[in-house]
mmCIF file of C-alpha atoms in Angstrom:
data_model
loop_
_atom_site.group_PDB
_atom_site.id
_atom_site.type_symbol
_atom_site.label_atom_id
_atom_site.label_comp_id
_atom_site.label_asym_id
_atom_site.label_seq_id
_atom_site.Cartn_x
_atom_site.Cartn_y
_atom_site.Cartn_z
ATOM 1 C CA UNK F 1 -4.022 18.248 159.235
ATOM 2 C CA UNK F 2 -2.683 14.825 160.132
ATOM 3 C CA UNK F 3 -0.992 11.763 158.660
ATOM 4 C CA UNK F 4 -3.419 8.832 158.487
ATOM 5 C CA UNK F 5 -0.939 6.076 157.685
ATOM 6 C CA UNK F 6 2.553 5.274 156.489
ATOM 7 C CA UNK F 7 4.049 2.556 154.284
ATOM 8 C CA UNK F 8 7.816 2.272 153.781
ATOM 9 C CA UNK F 9 10.031 -0.083 151.777
ATOM 10 C CA UNK F 10 13.833 -0.321 152.099
ATOM 11 C CA UNK F 11 14.061 2.956 153.963
ATOM 12 C CA UNK F 12 17.233 3.060 156.066
ATOM 13 C CA UNK F 13 17.022 0.165 158.570
ATOM 14 C CA UNK F 14 13.476 -0.845 157.555
ATOM 15 C CA UNK F 15 12.779 -3.498 154.931
ATOM 16 C CA UNK F 16 9.042 -2.888 155.100
ATOM 17 C CA UNK F 17 6.598 -1.430 157.601
ATOM 18 C CA UNK F 18 2.997 -0.213 157.675
ATOM 19 C CA UNK F 19 1.334 1.950 160.326
ATOM 20 C CA UNK F 20 -2.118 3.443 160.922
ATOM 21 C CA UNK F 21 -1.873 6.569 163.054
ATOM 22 C CA UNK F 22 -3.877 8.474 165.626
ATOM 23 C CA UNK F 23 -4.710 12.039 164.576
ATOM 24 C CA UNK F 24 -3.253 13.302 167.874
ATOM 25 C CA UNK F 25 -0.460 11.306 169.585
ATOM 26 C CA UNK F 26 1.687 8.464 168.258
ATOM 27 C CA UNK F 27 4.555 6.890 170.183
ATOM 28 C CA UNK F 28 7.300 4.650 168.799
ATOM 29 C CA UNK F 29 8.861 2.704 171.673
ATOM 30 C CA UNK F 30 11.913 0.484 171.446
ATOM 31 C CA UNK F 31 15.578 0.038 172.211
ATOM 32 C CA UNK F 32 18.259 2.258 170.752
ATOM 33 C CA UNK F 33 19.020 1.154 167.204
ATOM 34 C CA UNK F 34 15.573 -0.340 166.629
ATOM 35 C CA UNK F 35 14.711 2.165 163.880
ATOM 36 C CA UNK F 36 12.440 4.597 165.738
ATOM 37 C CA UNK F 37 14.206 7.710 164.494
ATOM 38 C CA UNK F 38 14.129 6.389 160.935
ATOM 39 C CA UNK F 39 10.325 6.372 161.079
ATOM 40 C CA UNK F 40 10.309 10.047 162.013
ATOM 41 C CA UNK F 41 12.757 10.681 159.199
ATOM 42 C CA UNK F 42 10.415 8.989 156.712
ATOM 43 C CA UNK F 43 7.672 11.413 157.786
ATOM 44 C CA UNK F 44 10.090 14.317 157.450
ATOM 45 C CA UNK F 45 10.913 13.100 153.936
ATOM 46 C CA UNK F 46 7.247 13.467 152.999
ATOM 47 C CA UNK F 47 7.321 17.009 154.372
ATOM 48 C CA UNK F 48 10.525 18.477 152.937
ATOM 49 C CA UNK F 49 11.414 15.855 150.283
ATOM 50 C CA UNK F 50 14.678 15.048 152.078
ATOM 51 C CA UNK F 51 16.084 13.421 155.192
ATOM 52 C CA UNK F 52 16.467 15.388 158.401
ATOM 53 C CA UNK F 53 19.460 13.329 159.497
ATOM 54 C CA UNK F 54 21.319 12.460 156.267
ATOM 55 C CA UNK F 55 22.748 14.906 153.760
ATOM 56 C CA UNK F 56 22.769 12.398 150.883
ATOM 57 C CA UNK F 57 19.620 10.740 149.561
ATOM 58 C CA UNK F 58 21.380 7.442 148.791
ATOM 59 C CA UNK F 59 22.113 6.973 152.485
ATOM 60 C CA UNK F 60 18.377 6.542 153.028
ATOM 61 C CA UNK F 61 18.338 3.371 150.908
ATOM 62 C CA UNK F 62 18.597 0.215 153.011
ATOM 63 C CA UNK F 63 21.831 -1.723 152.715
ATOM 64 C CA UNK F 64 21.804 -4.288 149.872
ATOM 65 C CA UNK F 65 18.680 -2.682 148.346
ATOM 66 C CA UNK F 66 18.693 -0.448 145.274
ATOM 67 C CA UNK F 67 15.673 1.747 146.058
ATOM 68 C CA UNK F 68 13.421 3.051 148.811
ATOM 69 C CA UNK F 69 9.748 3.992 148.804
ATOM 70 C CA UNK F 70 7.651 6.056 151.232
ATOM 71 C CA UNK F 71 3.895 6.280 150.842
ATOM 72 C CA UNK F 72 1.236 7.861 153.055
ATOM 73 C CA UNK F 73 -2.273 9.236 153.144
ATOM 74 C CA UNK F 74 -2.636 12.727 154.536
ATOM 75 C CA UNK F 75 -5.816 14.364 155.795
ATOM 76 C CA UNK F 76 -5.452 18.063 154.915
ATOM 77 C CA UNK F 77 -8.146 20.764 154.918
ATOM 78 C CA UNK F 78 -10.933 18.165 154.935
ATOM 79 C CA UNK F 79 -9.447 16.288 151.990
ATOM 80 C CA UNK F 80 -7.526 13.033 151.850
ATOM 81 C CA UNK F 81 -4.328 13.238 149.821
ATOM 82 C CA UNK F 82 -1.841 10.515 148.869
ATOM 83 C CA UNK F 83 1.873 11.309 149.040
ATOM 84 C CA UNK F 84 4.499 9.119 147.407
ATOM 85 C CA UNK F 85 8.284 9.344 147.332
ATOM 86 C CA UNK F 86 10.769 6.905 145.806
ATOM 87 C CA UNK F 87 14.429 6.862 144.919
ATOM 88 C CA UNK F 88 16.358 4.288 142.933
ATOM 89 C CA UNK F 89 20.138 4.335 142.893
ATOM 90 C CA UNK F 90 21.470 6.291 139.960
ATOM 91 C CA UNK F 91 18.066 7.756 139.115
ATOM 92 C CA UNK F 92 16.104 10.904 139.821
ATOM 93 C CA UNK F 93 13.992 11.083 142.974
ATOM 94 C CA UNK F 94 10.265 10.717 142.274
ATOM 95 C CA UNK F 95 7.713 12.617 144.355
ATOM 96 C CA UNK F 96 3.968 12.454 143.709
ATOM 97 C CA UNK F 97 0.814 13.954 145.148
ATOM 98 C CA UNK F 98 -2.337 12.010 144.292
ATOM 99 C CA UNK F 99 -0.335 10.049 141.696
ATOM 100 C CA UNK F 100 0.706 13.240 139.873
ATOM 101 C CA UNK F 101 4.467 13.753 139.808
ATOM 102 C CA UNK F 102 5.917 17.112 140.755
ATOM 103 C CA UNK F 103 7.932 18.804 138.017
ATOM 104 C CA UNK F 104 10.045 20.442 140.727
ATOM 105 C CA UNK F 105 10.477 19.130 144.283
ATOM 106 C CA UNK F 106 10.428 22.739 145.487
ATOM 107 C CA UNK F 107 6.727 22.898 144.547
ATOM 108 C CA UNK F 108 5.924 20.500 147.406
ATOM 109 C CA UNK F 109 7.685 22.492 150.134
ATOM 110 C CA UNK F 110 5.117 23.834 152.588
ATOM 111 C CA UNK F 111 2.291 21.531 151.555
ATOM 112 C CA UNK F 112 2.801 19.183 154.520
ATOM 113 C CA UNK F 113 4.729 21.157 157.174
ATOM 114 C CA UNK F 114 6.560 19.333 159.949
ATOM 115 C CA UNK F 115 8.806 20.414 162.817
ATOM 116 C CA UNK F 116 11.473 18.144 164.322
ATOM 117 C CA UNK F 117 12.889 18.440 167.834
ATOM 118 C CA UNK F 118 15.941 16.205 168.164
ATOM 119 C CA UNK F 119 19.182 15.918 170.165
ATOM 120 C CA UNK F 120 20.950 16.714 166.877
ATOM 121 C CA UNK F 121 19.468 20.217 167.026
ATOM 122 C CA UNK F 122 22.246 21.262 169.397
ATOM 123 C CA UNK F 123 24.251 21.974 166.237
ATOM 124 C CA UNK F 124 22.063 25.048 165.797
ATOM 125 C CA UNK F 125 23.875 26.590 168.757
ATOM 126 C CA UNK F 126 27.320 24.998 168.676
ATOM 127 C CA UNK F 127 28.035 24.634 164.955
ATOM 128 C CA UNK F 128 28.748 27.069 162.124
ATOM 129 C CA UNK F 129 26.610 29.903 160.766
ATOM 130 C CA UNK F 130 25.777 27.768 157.731
ATOM 131 C CA UNK F 131 23.649 25.484 159.935
ATOM 132 C CA UNK F 132 21.653 28.446 161.240
ATOM 133 C CA UNK F 133 21.178 29.914 157.749
ATOM 134 C CA UNK F 134 19.891 26.532 156.547
ATOM 135 C CA UNK F 135 17.454 26.427 159.472
ATOM 136 C CA UNK F 136 16.213 29.930 158.655
ATOM 137 C CA UNK F 137 15.815 29.143 154.963
ATOM 138 C CA UNK F 138 13.950 25.881 155.631
ATOM 139 C CA UNK F 139 11.445 27.524 157.961
ATOM 140 C CA UNK F 140 10.699 30.527 155.765
ATOM 141 C CA UNK F 141 10.535 28.428 152.592
ATOM 142 C CA UNK F 142 7.826 26.170 154.031
ATOM 143 C CA UNK F 143 5.376 29.065 153.917
ATOM 144 C CA UNK F 144 6.844 31.271 151.199
ATOM 145 C CA UNK F 145 7.489 29.814 147.750
ATOM 146 C CA UNK F 146 8.694 33.222 146.524
ATOM 147 C CA UNK F 147 11.459 33.155 149.127
ATOM 148 C CA UNK F 148 12.612 29.752 147.923
ATOM 149 C CA UNK F 149 12.653 31.037 144.335
ATOM 150 C CA UNK F 150 14.812 34.036 145.253
ATOM 151 C CA UNK F 151 17.093 31.850 147.386
ATOM 152 C CA UNK F 152 17.726 29.416 144.540
ATOM 153 C CA UNK F 153 18.409 32.271 142.108
ATOM 154 C CA UNK F 154 20.732 33.958 144.604
ATOM 155 C CA UNK F 155 22.729 30.765 145.136
ATOM 156 C CA UNK F 156 23.021 30.197 141.381
ATOM 157 C CA UNK F 157 24.261 33.754 140.821
ATOM 158 C CA UNK F 158 26.715 33.377 143.706
ATOM 159 C CA UNK F 159 28.135 30.182 142.229
ATOM 160 C CA UNK F 160 28.478 31.822 138.807
ATOM 161 C CA UNK F 161 30.157 34.921 140.257
ATOM 162 C CA UNK F 162 32.659 32.758 142.149
ATOM 163 C CA UNK F 163 33.409 30.782 138.984
ATOM 164 C CA UNK F 164 33.997 34.042 137.119
ATOM 165 C CA UNK F 165 36.402 35.269 139.806
ATOM 166 C CA UNK F 166 38.385 32.020 139.490
ATOM 167 C CA UNK F 167 38.398 32.413 135.695
ATOM 168 C CA UNK F 168 39.772 35.946 136.009
ATOM 169 C CA UNK F 169 42.575 34.750 138.290
ATOM 170 C CA UNK F 170 43.488 31.769 136.124
ATOM 171 C CA UNK F 171 43.600 33.817 132.916
ATOM 172 C CA UNK F 172 45.105 36.998 134.390
ATOM 173 C CA UNK F 173 42.287 39.175 133.096
ATOM 174 C CA UNK F 174 39.367 41.153 134.497
ATOM 175 C CA UNK F 175 36.056 42.368 133.082
ATOM 176 C CA UNK F 176 34.075 44.600 135.424
ATOM 177 C CA UNK F 177 30.975 44.549 133.205
ATOM 178 C CA UNK F 178 30.748 40.750 133.379
ATOM 179 C CA UNK F 179 31.061 40.809 137.158
ATOM 180 C CA UNK F 180 28.400 43.503 137.511
ATOM 181 C CA UNK F 181 25.851 41.246 135.815
ATOM 182 C CA UNK F 182 26.071 38.881 138.780
ATOM 183 C CA UNK F 183 26.344 41.754 141.252
ATOM 184 C CA UNK F 184 22.983 42.989 140.023
ATOM 185 C CA UNK F 185 21.421 39.520 140.355
ATOM 186 C CA UNK F 186 22.782 39.055 143.888
ATOM 187 C CA UNK F 187 21.448 42.472 144.899
ATOM 188 C CA UNK F 188 18.025 41.866 143.346
ATOM 189 C CA UNK F 189 17.409 38.462 144.923
ATOM 190 C CA UNK F 190 19.376 39.236 148.071
ATOM 191 C CA UNK F 191 17.240 42.214 149.023
ATOM 192 C CA UNK F 192 14.067 40.116 149.117
ATOM 193 C CA UNK F 193 15.763 37.366 151.119
ATOM 194 C CA UNK F 194 17.206 39.894 153.542
ATOM 195 C CA UNK F 195 13.833 41.506 154.258
ATOM 196 C CA UNK F 196 12.207 38.124 154.844
ATOM 197 C CA UNK F 197 14.996 36.996 157.181
ATOM 198 C CA UNK F 198 14.717 40.272 159.058
ATOM 199 C CA UNK F 199 10.962 39.821 159.519
ATOM 200 C CA UNK F 200 11.488 36.183 160.514
ATOM 201 C CA UNK F 201 13.992 37.069 163.244
ATOM 202 C CA UNK F 202 11.694 39.787 164.608
ATOM 203 C CA UNK F 203 8.716 37.410 164.598
ATOM 204 C CA UNK F 204 10.678 34.761 166.497
ATOM 205 C CA UNK F 205 11.931 37.031 169.292
ATOM 206 C CA UNK F 206 8.732 37.223 171.407
ATOM 207 C CA UNK F 207 7.880 33.592 170.681
ATOM 208 C CA UNK F 208 11.284 32.350 171.865
ATOM 209 C CA UNK F 209 11.049 34.436 175.021
ATOM 210 C CA UNK F 210 7.555 33.116 175.757
ATOM 211 C CA UNK F 211 8.471 29.462 175.360
ATOM 212 C CA UNK F 212 11.814 29.789 177.135
ATOM 213 C CA UNK F 213 10.131 31.267 180.201
ATOM 214 C CA UNK F 214 7.546 28.499 180.182
ATOM 215 C CA UNK F 215 10.061 25.661 179.788
ATOM 216 C CA UNK F 216 12.764 26.912 182.155
ATOM 217 C CA UNK F 217 10.410 28.484 184.702
ATOM 218 C CA UNK F 218 13.032 31.220 184.893
ATOM 219 C CA UNK F 219 13.243 34.955 184.449
ATOM 220 C CA UNK F 220 16.156 35.112 182.028
ATOM 221 C CA UNK F 221 15.706 37.029 178.820
ATOM 222 C CA UNK F 222 16.082 34.771 175.778
ATOM 223 C CA UNK F 223 16.495 36.417 172.397
ATOM 224 C CA UNK F 224 18.011 36.127 168.950
ATOM 225 C CA UNK F 225 20.011 38.621 166.926
ATOM 226 C CA UNK F 226 20.142 38.579 163.152
ATOM 227 C CA UNK F 227 23.628 39.448 161.903
ATOM 228 C CA UNK F 228 23.962 40.630 158.315
ATOM 229 C CA UNK F 229 26.426 42.795 156.435
ATOM 230 C CA UNK F 230 23.353 44.266 154.739
ATOM 231 C CA UNK F 231 22.562 46.151 157.971
ATOM 232 C CA UNK F 232 25.439 48.511 157.198
ATOM 233 C CA UNK F 233 25.222 48.992 153.427
ATOM 234 C CA UNK F 234 23.281 48.065 150.292
ATOM 235 C CA UNK F 235 24.251 44.923 148.432
ATOM 236 C CA UNK F 236 25.561 46.974 145.527
ATOM 237 C CA UNK F 237 27.870 48.921 147.840
ATOM 238 C CA UNK F 238 29.014 45.799 149.692
ATOM 239 C CA UNK F 239 29.998 44.023 146.494
ATOM 240 C CA UNK F 240 31.753 47.113 145.183
ATOM 241 C CA UNK F 241 33.650 47.604 148.450
ATOM 242 C CA UNK F 242 34.909 44.012 148.482
ATOM 243 C CA UNK F 243 35.586 43.675 144.736
ATOM 244 C CA UNK F 244 39.383 43.947 144.998
ATOM 245 C CA UNK F 245 39.408 41.552 147.947
ATOM 246 C CA UNK F 246 37.205 39.085 146.073
ATOM 247 C CA UNK F 247 39.568 39.081 143.104
ATOM 248 C CA UNK F 248 42.395 38.023 145.399
ATOM 249 C CA UNK F 249 40.349 35.453 147.330
ATOM 250 C CA UNK F 250 38.594 34.194 144.167
ATOM 251 C CA UNK F 251 35.238 34.034 145.905
ATOM 252 C CA UNK F 252 32.486 36.416 147.048
ATOM 253 C CA UNK F 253 33.275 37.563 150.574
ATOM 254 C CA UNK F 254 30.205 39.746 151.204
ATOM 255 C CA UNK F 255 26.510 38.958 151.010
ATOM 256 C CA UNK F 256 23.650 36.956 152.494
ATOM 257 C CA UNK F 257 25.742 33.798 152.534
ATOM 258 C CA UNK F 258 27.624 35.367 155.470
ATOM 259 C CA UNK F 259 24.501 35.959 157.610
ATOM 260 C CA UNK F 260 24.102 34.424 161.051
ATOM 261 C CA UNK F 261 21.675 34.110 163.959
ATOM 262 C CA UNK F 262 23.032 34.627 167.459
ATOM 263 C CA UNK F 263 21.062 33.127 170.360
ATOM 264 C CA UNK F 264 21.357 35.091 173.576
ATOM 265 C CA UNK F 265 20.497 34.781 177.233
ATOM 266 C CA UNK F 266 20.431 38.011 179.214
ATOM 267 C CA UNK F 267 22.300 39.669 176.371
ATOM 268 C CA UNK F 268 25.173 37.144 176.233
ATOM 269 C CA UNK F 269 25.774 34.489 173.591
ATOM 270 C CA UNK F 270 24.369 31.203 174.885
ATOM 271 C CA UNK F 271 26.899 29.351 172.711
ATOM 272 C CA UNK F 272 29.759 30.677 174.843
ATOM 273 C CA UNK F 273 28.150 31.350 178.226
ATOM 274 C CA UNK F 274 25.052 29.142 178.524
ATOM 275 C CA UNK F 275 24.906 25.932 180.546
ATOM 276 C CA UNK F 276 23.783 22.689 178.882
ATOM 277 C CA UNK F 277 20.410 23.014 180.594
ATOM 278 C CA UNK F 278 19.966 26.551 179.328
ATOM 279 C CA UNK F 279 20.962 25.511 175.823
ATOM 280 C CA UNK F 280 18.462 22.640 175.845
ATOM 281 C CA UNK F 281 15.674 24.949 177.010
ATOM 282 C CA UNK F 282 16.482 27.533 174.376
ATOM 283 C CA UNK F 283 16.617 24.948 171.597
ATOM 284 C CA UNK F 284 13.175 23.627 172.505
ATOM 285 C CA UNK F 285 11.879 27.207 172.734
ATOM 286 C CA UNK F 286 13.324 27.910 169.289
ATOM 287 C CA UNK F 287 11.675 24.853 167.737
ATOM 288 C CA UNK F 288 8.321 25.627 169.338
ATOM 289 C CA UNK F 289 8.644 29.199 168.064
ATOM 290 C CA UNK F 290 9.306 27.709 164.622
ATOM 291 C CA UNK F 291 6.169 25.576 164.984
ATOM 292 C CA UNK F 292 4.061 28.617 165.878
ATOM 293 C CA UNK F 293 5.580 30.710 163.080
ATOM 294 C CA UNK F 294 4.711 28.077 160.446
ATOM 295 C CA UNK F 295 1.230 27.553 161.881
ATOM 296 C CA UNK F 296 0.425 31.266 161.883
ATOM 297 C CA UNK F 297 1.887 32.034 158.456
ATOM 298 C CA UNK F 298 0.483 29.021 156.604
ATOM 299 C CA UNK F 299 -2.800 28.602 158.454
ATOM 300 C CA UNK F 300 -1.863 24.935 158.772
ATOM 301 C CA UNK F 301 -1.038 23.075 161.975
ATOM 302 C CA UNK F 302 2.314 21.299 161.410
ATOM 303 C CA UNK F 303 3.085 17.758 162.487
ATOM 304 C CA UNK F 304 5.455 17.717 165.483
ATOM 305 C CA UNK F 305 8.204 15.071 165.561
ATOM 306 C CA UNK F 306 9.877 14.614 168.966
ATOM 307 C CA UNK F 307 12.936 12.397 168.658
ATOM 308 C CA UNK F 308 14.384 10.886 171.829
ATOM 309 C CA UNK F 309 14.096 14.150 173.726
ATOM 310 C CA UNK F 310 12.870 12.662 176.995
ATOM 311 C CA UNK F 311 16.185 10.862 177.484
ATOM 312 C CA UNK F 312 17.960 14.204 177.102
ATOM 313 C CA UNK F 313 15.775 16.304 179.431
ATOM 314 C CA UNK F 314 15.279 16.302 183.175
ATOM 315 C CA UNK F 315 11.867 15.397 184.610
ATOM 316 C CA UNK F 316 10.925 19.025 185.181
ATOM 317 C CA UNK F 317 11.435 19.993 181.557
ATOM 318 C CA UNK F 318 9.694 16.819 180.359
ATOM 319 C CA UNK F 319 6.618 17.645 182.465
ATOM 320 C CA UNK F 320 6.597 21.209 181.160
ATOM 321 C CA UNK F 321 6.894 20.090 177.553
ATOM 322 C CA UNK F 322 4.069 17.595 178.047
ATOM 323 C CA UNK F 323 1.833 20.425 179.247
ATOM 324 C CA UNK F 324 2.676 22.422 176.156
ATOM 325 C CA UNK F 325 1.975 19.724 173.581
ATOM 326 C CA UNK F 326 -1.285 18.888 175.344
ATOM 327 C CA UNK F 327 -2.530 22.335 174.309
ATOM 328 C CA UNK F 328 -5.139 22.385 171.563
ATOM 329 C CA UNK F 329 -2.866 24.659 169.509
ATOM 330 C CA UNK F 330 -0.766 21.591 168.761
ATOM 331 C CA UNK F 331 -1.878 19.026 166.210
ATOM 332 C CA UNK F 332 -0.552 15.542 165.476
ATOM 333 C CA UNK F 333 2.531 14.510 167.444
ATOM 334 C CA UNK F 334 5.014 11.670 166.957
ATOM 335 C CA UNK F 335 7.322 10.679 169.813
ATOM 336 C CA UNK F 336 10.173 8.178 170.092
ATOM 337 C CA UNK F 337 11.197 6.760 173.462
ATOM 338 C CA UNK F 338 13.199 3.874 174.887
ATOM 339 C CA UNK F 339 11.069 3.383 178.023
ATOM 340 C CA UNK F 340 7.549 1.904 177.613
ATOM 341 C CA UNK F 341 6.557 2.842 181.176
ATOM 342 C CA UNK F 342 7.426 6.481 180.628
ATOM 343 C CA UNK F 343 5.487 6.493 177.366
ATOM 344 C CA UNK F 344 2.376 5.010 179.007
ATOM 345 C CA UNK F 345 2.625 7.622 181.751
ATOM 346 C CA UNK F 346 2.932 10.360 179.129
ATOM 347 C CA UNK F 347 -0.201 9.155 177.353
ATOM 348 C CA UNK F 348 -2.080 9.214 180.661
ATOM 349 C CA UNK F 349 -0.923 12.780 181.391
ATOM 350 C CA UNK F 350 -1.988 14.083 177.999
ATOM 351 C CA UNK F 351 -5.194 12.049 178.115
ATOM 352 C CA UNK F 352 -5.281 12.116 174.343
ATOM 353 C CA UNK F 353 -6.319 9.820 171.538
ATOM 354 C CA UNK F 354 -3.014 7.967 171.399
ATOM 355 C CA UNK F 355 -1.361 4.953 169.805
ATOM 356 C CA UNK F 356 1.774 3.218 171.064
ATOM 357 C CA UNK F 357 3.848 1.204 168.601
ATOM 358 C CA UNK F 358 6.412 -1.210 170.036
ATOM 359 C CA UNK F 359 9.359 -1.268 167.643
#
């Protein structure tokens, strides 16, 4: 699977641009602020129907414009497919495959998988549990539409339960039967999500260790631990145990929305005890493990988007990463860099069918 071309209009810093890509390696080279990362983000948009770097869709519309458009041709399983995405201010986002509009954007998730490795990924280690849950959900959802369905239903039931708790507090009343309706929904959808997250964490453990050893050339043990209140009790019991507390707090204090992933090195949290170099190595190992997980579960080779990582890594790690992506297990790769000489050298090392675009 690979992206044949790309056409964008009014997307972030770009007024218009067209590119024809190599099926293996593509490099965007230019100064900081030239729009390289925005090109990767346009590709990510075609994968997950949203920006990797912006939380609001309107921020992807170029200043002084009122819409953006992204269009591309994708070669997938020996077929050529056209993807189209557009957003006009104040209107619903439009996403089409071969000129047929999706009824639900969620139906596209997993069709064109992509994995991003970016300096912004450090948030996965240093930021809140919500970031790590979002990462987990995005990865699993790309290959499991049922998971995405249960996740959306769980979140809806959670929102409704929280609204009911606020209603009880505001009106000084309580109805256990009404609350149990949402308890049942949270338990039903939560159990499926929990099992999939558990399997995901177990699948990632050996992959992270393998890639960490390769990247760092070290003997440290890299691992992840999945934290969930569900380990200790069923969802029904958890919600019953915290019912009185929830009535006081006016929100649901127990459930999957409290889960977390802890990244460890030799048994210790890398967030608190790891050096910057160790954290960088583990993040790359995590993303490569994600890549392998998606590839194995979907039987599709994802597109790999490497954003400005060579400026953030030492030469040793760069050389090691180059060896990895040269492997035939990796498909199409997009790289951004600020140094043309380094990019040319990279292309020579990989000895691949490559294109360099000066931005």
